[in-house]
Amino acid sequence: MANMLPFPSDGQVKEPANLRDLGEPLIDHSEGQLFLNEAFKIMMEEVLCKGTDVKQKVCEWKEPEELAQLLDLELRATGEPQQRLLQRVKDVAKYSIKTSHPRFFNQQFGGVDYHALAGRFLTETLNTNLFTYEVAPVFVLMETEVLRGLRQLVGWTEGDGIFCPGGSTSNMYAMNLARYRLFPEVKSQGVWSLPRLTIFTSPESHYSVKKGAAFLGIGTDNVILVKVDDGKLHSLSVCFYQGAVPFLVSCTSGTTVQGAFDPLDRIADVCEKHKLWMHVDAAWGGSVLFSEQHRHLMKGVDRANSVAWNPHKMLIAGLQCSALLLQDTTNLLKRCHSANATYLFQQDKFYDVNLDVGDKSVQCSRKVDCLKLWLMWKAVGSTGLAERVDKAFFLVRYLVEQMKKREGFHLLRDPEYVNVCFWFIPPSMRGKEGNADYQDRLAKVAPVIKERMMKQGTMMVGYQPLGNKVNFFRVIVFSPLVSQKDMDFFLDEIERLGNDL
């Protein structure tokens, strides 16, 4: 081990020839800012110009081994010259998926809003931590106002909230808060002092409900999957009878695959009757609240205790932007999560210490996620955001109408939201639904078409099985960059890639 240390055996320290004076700054501002300006030019050209041009590819597919070699990912002891680094910036942009492309239909994020992007750049440049007013005065006030605006759309005049690192974390927060409200001793004594607790949710709820149950020590076996078509949770009486204590119902507004909305009013009746915490996972569907035309899908959300909402999805605020909204006015969020770290949250500060919001979070370091949404909202207003929601529904109606005119496209159901789920039936399989191998053959269609589109780079759309349904496509339509021509291209391309199967 001795010969691994940077000291010679004779005890004499030899300074490297290029060692700089450690008493002086190590960063050259003029050099760094020149590099940053050149890097921005590359980002503008490769990501924001080429990456949004329908004439360009959505992706430049490479197999993992080839991609690793092209990128030269190994980290070394010595640095590289600026021109080499700028080429690396260009390579990263070139071989990354262009999620802002109008033909990226793969996920519930995508598109680009330039005001939100400016907010993201500014957030990174300012590089602060949203835990105390003294280090983030602008953003403490800004987050408070953005959360207030979102709560108003839910229908609450008062309440609380926090931006979380993703909708899964927002859902876990809700579980933790619901448990703490019922059993505050869990914070100090742990789960050993609690009875068996149960959570109710629908079979199509987000997998983070089960992950949260595992993470919080509740257990995935205690997540009860209930069909809520009639709004009645029949399993409640069974749980009480077995000695388990139901404490939370997790509803979904906009399920991940089919975009379904649970009947919130009817579920709220059950929750109020049994004094259960009602959480609404509206990470995907929450943005309908901006639209007078479509907010009815979440009728009853104002009766919930908590709502998770991801503006980085439908509103394209940019990853990540996820809010947990609470109707609570008792400071439950802070009481549940606070640790009272005296090196941060001194109570004798010269300003109102209630502005130090960091103890509401389970994190210490917390990124500023409100600026991008605030700047975008300022730019286009609530009316502009509503227009984006309405446009997405308009394009989905057009896409479905065109699908129904074409042979080979078979919808799972008419969409309730902007998720369009369908099978493509190649000509060789049409009229053969009764064949014994039909389902097995149909299951292989979507993966082959997906592989072809990725390798050709023409577009991206996801597929999945669901329950007893074999692989089908799920196209997500919400980016304000998308047009009717893109919808026509999508159908033409599915046919082109799949007609020979």
XYZ file of N, CA and C in Angstrom, residues 257-407:
453
model
N -51.302 3.146 -17.962
C -51.448 2.472 -19.253
C -52.675 2.965 -20.004
N -53.858 2.853 -19.404
C -55.080 3.150 -20.135
C -55.623 4.562 -19.906
N -55.035 5.293 -18.956
C -55.486 6.666 -18.732
C -56.867 6.741 -18.097
N -57.188 5.810 -17.208
C -58.510 5.773 -16.575
C -58.540 6.663 -15.336
N -59.737 7.147 -15.010
C -59.943 8.009 -13.841
C -60.899 7.317 -12.875
N -60.446 7.135 -11.635
C -61.322 6.540 -10.611
C -62.450 7.513 -10.258
N -63.605 6.978 -9.851
C -64.752 7.835 -9.472
C -64.541 8.451 -8.091
N -63.958 9.624 -8.047
C -63.491 10.202 -6.783
C -64.619 10.517 -5.821
N -65.728 11.049 -6.309
C -66.825 11.401 -5.406
C -67.333 10.183 -4.654
N -67.528 9.084 -5.366
C -68.075 7.886 -4.713
C -67.071 7.272 -3.750
N -65.795 7.327 -4.110
C -64.773 6.818 -3.192
C -64.677 7.718 -1.958
N -64.824 9.018 -2.159
C -64.780 9.954 -1.030
C -65.890 9.654 -0.025
N -67.058 9.252 -0.502
C -68.154 8.894 0.411
C -67.723 7.767 1.353
N -67.044 6.753 0.774
C -66.597 5.610 1.575
C -65.497 6.041 2.549
N -64.568 6.859 2.062
C -63.465 7.301 2.920
C -63.966 8.134 4.094
N -64.907 9.018 3.836
C -65.451 9.845 4.912
C -66.215 9.002 5.923
N -66.924 8.008 5.436
C -67.684 7.140 6.336
C -66.761 6.387 7.294
N -65.632 5.914 6.776
C -64.715 5.098 7.584
C -63.507 5.878 8.086
N -63.498 7.204 7.854
C -62.402 8.071 8.322
C -61.040 7.616 7.778
N -61.007 7.333 6.492
C -59.781 6.925 5.823
C -59.150 8.109 5.093
N -57.839 8.117 5.044
C -57.129 9.127 4.260
C -57.357 8.825 2.785
N -57.804 9.818 2.050
C -58.024 9.655 0.609
C -56.917 10.390 -0.144
N -56.102 9.595 -0.835
C -55.028 10.151 -1.655
C -55.377 9.983 -3.124
N -55.110 11.004 -3.926
C -55.345 10.921 -5.368
C -54.007 11.026 -6.086
N -53.617 9.932 -6.719
C -52.432 9.953 -7.559
C -52.847 10.508 -8.919
N -52.665 11.815 -9.077
C -52.992 12.503 -10.331
C -51.712 12.949 -11.024
N -50.647 12.169 -10.815
C -49.365 12.509 -11.429
C -49.537 12.712 -12.936
N -50.328 11.859 -13.565
C -50.530 11.927 -15.006
C -51.759 12.766 -15.362
N -52.850 12.584 -14.647
C -54.101 13.216 -15.053
C -54.408 14.559 -14.428
N -53.606 15.014 -13.466
C -53.936 16.219 -12.712
C -54.106 17.465 -13.557
N -53.428 17.521 -14.701
C -53.457 18.743 -15.508
C -54.801 18.998 -16.172
N -55.716 18.027 -16.150
C -57.062 18.302 -16.671
C -57.746 19.382 -15.846
N -57.257 19.639 -14.637
C -57.876 20.650 -13.787
C -57.734 22.054 -14.368
N -56.804 22.253 -15.282
C -56.690 23.544 -15.957
C -57.828 23.759 -16.962
N -58.403 22.669 -17.453
C -59.360 22.736 -18.556
C -60.804 22.713 -18.058
N -61.563 23.750 -18.389
C -62.986 23.759 -18.039
C -63.722 22.620 -18.736
N -63.226 22.248 -19.902
C -63.872 21.217 -20.713
C -63.649 19.810 -20.162
N -62.529 19.595 -19.470
C -62.172 18.229 -19.083
C -61.967 18.029 -17.577
N -62.077 19.078 -16.769
C -61.828 18.921 -15.337
C -62.870 18.042 -14.645
N -63.990 17.794 -15.316
C -65.022 16.915 -14.735
C -64.482 15.507 -14.480
N -63.404 15.123 -15.173
C -62.817 13.797 -14.969
C -62.320 13.614 -13.537
N -62.056 14.716 -12.849
C -61.575 14.644 -11.474
C -62.590 15.224 -10.486
N -63.850 15.149 -10.835
C -64.895 15.633 -9.931
C -64.795 14.914 -8.584
N -64.737 15.684 -7.525
C -64.609 15.117 -6.180
C -63.203 15.181 -5.628
N -62.235 15.667 -6.432
C -60.857 15.710 -5.951
C -60.709 16.640 -4.758
N -61.575 17.652 -4.646
C -61.503 18.582 -3.520
C -61.813 17.914 -2.191
N -62.362 16.697 -2.224
C -62.678 15.971 -0.989
C -61.508 15.103 -0.525
N -60.439 15.072 -1.293
C -59.275 14.256 -0.942
C -58.449 14.920 0.152
N -57.624 14.122 0.817
C -56.663 14.647 1.790
C -55.363 15.080 1.128
N -55.001 14.397 0.045
C -53.742 14.703 -0.625
C -53.852 14.376 -2.106
N -53.045 15.084 -2.886
C -53.024 14.903 -4.338
C -51.577 14.962 -4.810
N -51.185 13.984 -5.623
C -49.890 14.019 -6.297
C -50.111 14.457 -7.738
N -49.263 15.385 -8.217
C -49.478 15.973 -9.549
C -48.118 16.273 -10.151
N -47.875 15.773 -11.378
C -46.597 15.978 -12.053
C -46.745 16.928 -13.239
N -46.467 18.206 -13.065
C -46.506 19.132 -14.202
C -45.458 18.836 -15.274
N -44.493 17.976 -14.973
C -43.506 17.639 -16.007
C -44.105 16.692 -17.052
N -45.309 16.236 -16.836
C -45.948 15.349 -17.808
C -46.777 16.178 -18.789
N -48.068 16.230 -18.624
C -48.938 16.907 -19.586
C -48.538 18.363 -19.840
N -48.077 19.068 -18.828
C -47.768 20.488 -18.980
C -46.369 20.738 -19.540
N -45.572 19.687 -19.721
C -44.190 19.709 -20.233
C -43.299 20.738 -19.528
N -43.400 20.786 -18.210
C -42.524 21.675 -17.443
C -41.083 21.182 -17.438
N -40.868 19.922 -17.779
C -39.518 19.359 -17.786
C -39.239 18.557 -16.532
N -38.537 17.461 -16.724
C -38.184 16.591 -15.606
C -37.180 17.302 -14.687
N -37.397 17.198 -13.380
C -38.615 16.668 -12.797
C -39.387 17.803 -12.129
N -40.689 17.626 -12.079
C -41.533 18.648 -11.478
C -42.766 17.937 -10.937
N -42.723 17.601 -9.654
C -43.769 16.787 -9.039
C -44.189 17.413 -7.712
N -45.466 17.714 -7.606
C -45.974 18.369 -6.397
C -46.862 17.433 -5.593
N -46.680 17.452 -4.291
C -47.628 16.823 -3.373
C -48.431 17.946 -2.730
N -49.744 17.887 -2.889
C -50.641 18.915 -2.359
C -51.451 18.329 -1.209
N -51.605 19.120 -0.152
C -52.322 18.660 1.040
C -53.427 19.641 1.409
N -54.549 19.094 1.866
C -55.613 19.937 2.388
C -55.339 20.329 3.838
N -54.418 19.622 4.480
C -54.100 19.815 5.901
C -53.611 21.227 6.207
N -54.058 21.765 7.333
C -53.606 23.079 7.803
C -52.991 23.002 9.196
N -52.650 21.786 9.651
C -52.139 21.593 11.009
C -50.620 21.408 11.045
N -49.941 21.667 9.923
C -48.489 21.482 9.830
C -48.094 20.012 9.937
N -48.978 19.134 9.452
C -48.742 17.693 9.523
C -47.458 17.302 8.809
N -47.193 17.922 7.678
C -46.019 17.581 6.884
C -44.740 17.768 7.693
N -44.661 18.869 8.399
C -43.464 19.141 9.200
C -43.433 18.265 10.449
N -44.573 18.098 11.107
C -44.592 17.277 12.326
C -44.182 15.842 12.023
N -44.571 15.352 10.873
C -44.265 13.976 10.501
C -42.791 13.793 10.152
N -42.194 14.766 9.486
C -40.866 14.557 8.912
C -39.740 15.307 9.607
N -40.036 16.220 10.509
C -38.989 17.075 11.071
C -38.003 16.308 11.944
N -36.746 16.759 11.896
C -35.706 16.239 12.786
C -35.063 17.362 13.581
N -35.454 18.617 13.295
C -35.007 19.789 14.052
C -33.486 19.925 14.108
N -32.849 19.798 12.968
C -31.388 19.934 12.912
C -30.998 21.376 13.263
N -30.314 21.544 14.366
C -30.043 22.897 14.869
C -29.006 23.662 14.046
N -28.221 22.939 13.242
C -27.242 23.662 12.417
C -27.907 24.303 11.200
N -29.153 23.926 10.925
C -29.906 24.518 9.814
C -31.096 25.341 10.283
N -31.836 24.786 11.219
C -33.138 25.364 11.570
C -33.104 26.015 12.956
N -32.157 26.947 13.124
C -32.074 27.681 14.391
C -33.367 28.469 14.603
N -33.826 28.491 15.825
C -35.099 29.156 16.128
C -34.933 30.631 16.503
N -33.699 31.108 16.544
C -33.472 32.511 16.914
C -32.952 33.337 15.731
N -33.328 32.947 14.519
C -32.900 33.691 13.336
C -33.565 35.057 13.291
N -32.998 35.934 12.464
C -33.492 37.312 12.395
C -34.714 37.464 11.498
N -35.164 36.355 10.862
C -36.371 36.395 10.033
C -37.356 35.332 10.521
N -38.533 35.296 9.952
C -39.574 34.340 10.342
C -39.106 32.921 10.031
N -38.867 32.110 11.053
C -38.309 30.766 10.852
C -39.315 29.817 10.191
N -40.573 30.221 10.104
C -41.537 29.395 9.370
C -41.230 29.351 7.874
N -40.375 30.277 7.432
C -39.957 30.281 6.037
C -38.900 29.218 5.748
N -38.358 28.608 6.771
C -37.413 27.506 6.587
C -38.202 26.214 6.406
N -38.419 25.844 5.160
C -39.364 24.761 4.838
C -38.704 23.387 4.782
N -37.391 23.328 4.980
C -36.671 22.081 4.754
C -37.087 20.922 5.620
N -37.584 21.185 6.830
C -37.954 20.092 7.730
C -39.281 19.439 7.354
N -39.955 19.958 6.336
C -41.143 19.265 5.820
C -40.771 18.052 4.981
N -39.524 18.035 4.546
C -39.072 17.018 3.602
C -38.285 15.929 4.308
N -38.265 14.731 3.726
C -37.387 13.678 4.241
C -35.973 13.864 3.705
N -35.802 14.753 2.728
C -34.488 15.054 2.188
C -33.840 16.170 2.994
N -32.525 16.275 2.851
C -31.836 17.492 3.277
C -31.641 18.341 2.030
N -30.805 17.867 1.110
C -30.656 18.566 -0.162
C -31.930 18.397 -0.992
N -32.502 19.511 -1.424
C -33.733 19.440 -2.231
C -33.607 20.432 -3.380
N -33.732 19.897 -4.572
C -33.583 20.691 -5.790
C -34.756 21.655 -5.948
N -34.506 22.782 -6.574
C -35.557 23.750 -6.894
C -36.306 23.257 -8.130
N -37.555 22.869 -7.958
C -38.368 22.374 -9.069
C -39.521 23.301 -9.428
N -39.648 24.408 -8.720
C -40.796 25.299 -8.935
C -40.542 26.347 -10.012
N -39.283 26.718 -10.246
C -38.992 27.840 -11.135
C -39.451 27.578 -12.563
N -39.185 26.383 -13.071
C -39.552 26.083 -14.463
C -41.062 26.171 -14.671
N -41.832 25.669 -13.695
C -43.289 25.742 -13.801
C -43.766 27.184 -13.644
N -43.189 27.898 -12.691
C -43.581 29.293 -12.456
C -43.338 30.152 -13.695
N -42.159 30.015 -14.316
C -41.823 30.847 -15.473
C -42.713 30.501 -16.675
N -42.981 29.214 -16.869
C -43.877 28.800 -17.952
C -45.291 29.307 -17.707
N -45.756 29.190 -16.476
C -47.114 29.631 -16.111
C -47.222 31.143 -16.300
N -46.183 31.870 -15.905
C -46.153 33.315 -16.112
C -46.226 33.658 -17.603
N -45.550 32.848 -18.425
C -45.454 33.141 -19.852
C -46.774 32.929 -20.589
N -47.453 31.821 -20.315
C -48.653 31.479 -21.105
C -49.948 31.618 -20.308
N -49.836 31.732 -18.986
C -51.026 31.877 -18.157
C -51.814 30.586 -18.029
N -52.774 30.578 -17.132
C -53.634 29.407 -16.959
C -54.390 29.094 -18.236
N -54.732 30.144 -18.997
C -55.456 29.949 -20.257
C -54.599 29.189 -21.261
N -53.324 29.535 -21.343
C -52.428 28.839 -22.262
C -52.209 27.390 -21.871
N -52.124 27.116 -20.575
C -51.963 25.734 -20.125
C -53.231 24.926 -20.391
N -54.382 25.559 -20.207
C -55.652 24.895 -20.527
C -55.724 24.562 -22.016
N -55.221 25.460 -22.837
C -55.233 25.247 -24.291
C -54.413 24.016 -24.670
N -53.309 23.815 -23.978
C -52.475 22.644 -24.249
C -53.218 21.350 -23.914
N -53.917 21.362 -22.791
C -54.707 20.184 -22.410
C -55.783 19.911 -23.451
N -56.503 20.949 -23.836
C -57.588 20.781 -24.807
C -57.056 20.324 -26.165
N -55.896 20.828 -26.558
C -55.288 20.414 -27.826
C -54.968 18.923 -27.816
N -54.451 18.417 -26.693
C -54.123 16.994 -26.593
C -55.363 16.137 -26.788
N -56.467 16.521 -26.152
C -57.719 15.768 -26.321
C -58.207 15.855 -27.771
N -58.054 17.016 -28.388
C -58.468 17.196 -29.784
C -57.700 16.248 -30.701
N -56.383 16.166 -30.510
C -55.581 15.299 -31.356
C -55.879 13.824 -31.123
N -56.175 13.467 -29.882
C -56.534 12.077 -29.589
C -57.843 11.705 -30.280
N -58.820 12.608 -30.249
C -60.085 12.328 -30.951
C -59.830 12.128 -32.443
N -58.969 12.973 -33.009
C -58.644 12.837 -34.433
C -57.959 11.499 -34.711
N -56.982 11.133 -33.870
C -56.253 9.882 -34.061
C -57.192 8.681 -34.007
N -58.095 8.678 -33.031
C -59.033 7.557 -32.886
C -59.975 7.486 -34.085
N -60.451 8.634 -34.527
C -61.325 8.659 -35.717
C -60.620 8.062 -36.926
N -59.360 8.415 -37.124
C -58.606 7.900 -38.260
C -58.302 6.411 -38.106
N -58.040 5.975 -36.888
C -57.804 4.549 -36.635
C -59.009 3.715 -37.034
N -60.185 4.213 -36.680
C -61.409 3.452 -36.948
C -61.711 3.358 -38.433
N -61.073 4.209 -39.234
C -61.277 4.173 -40.686
C -60.316 3.206 -41.377
N -59.308 2.729 -40.634
C -58.276 1.891 -41.227
C -58.408 0.453 -40.756
N -58.208 -0.459 -41.691
C -58.234 -1.868 -41.351
C -56.950 -2.223 -40.610
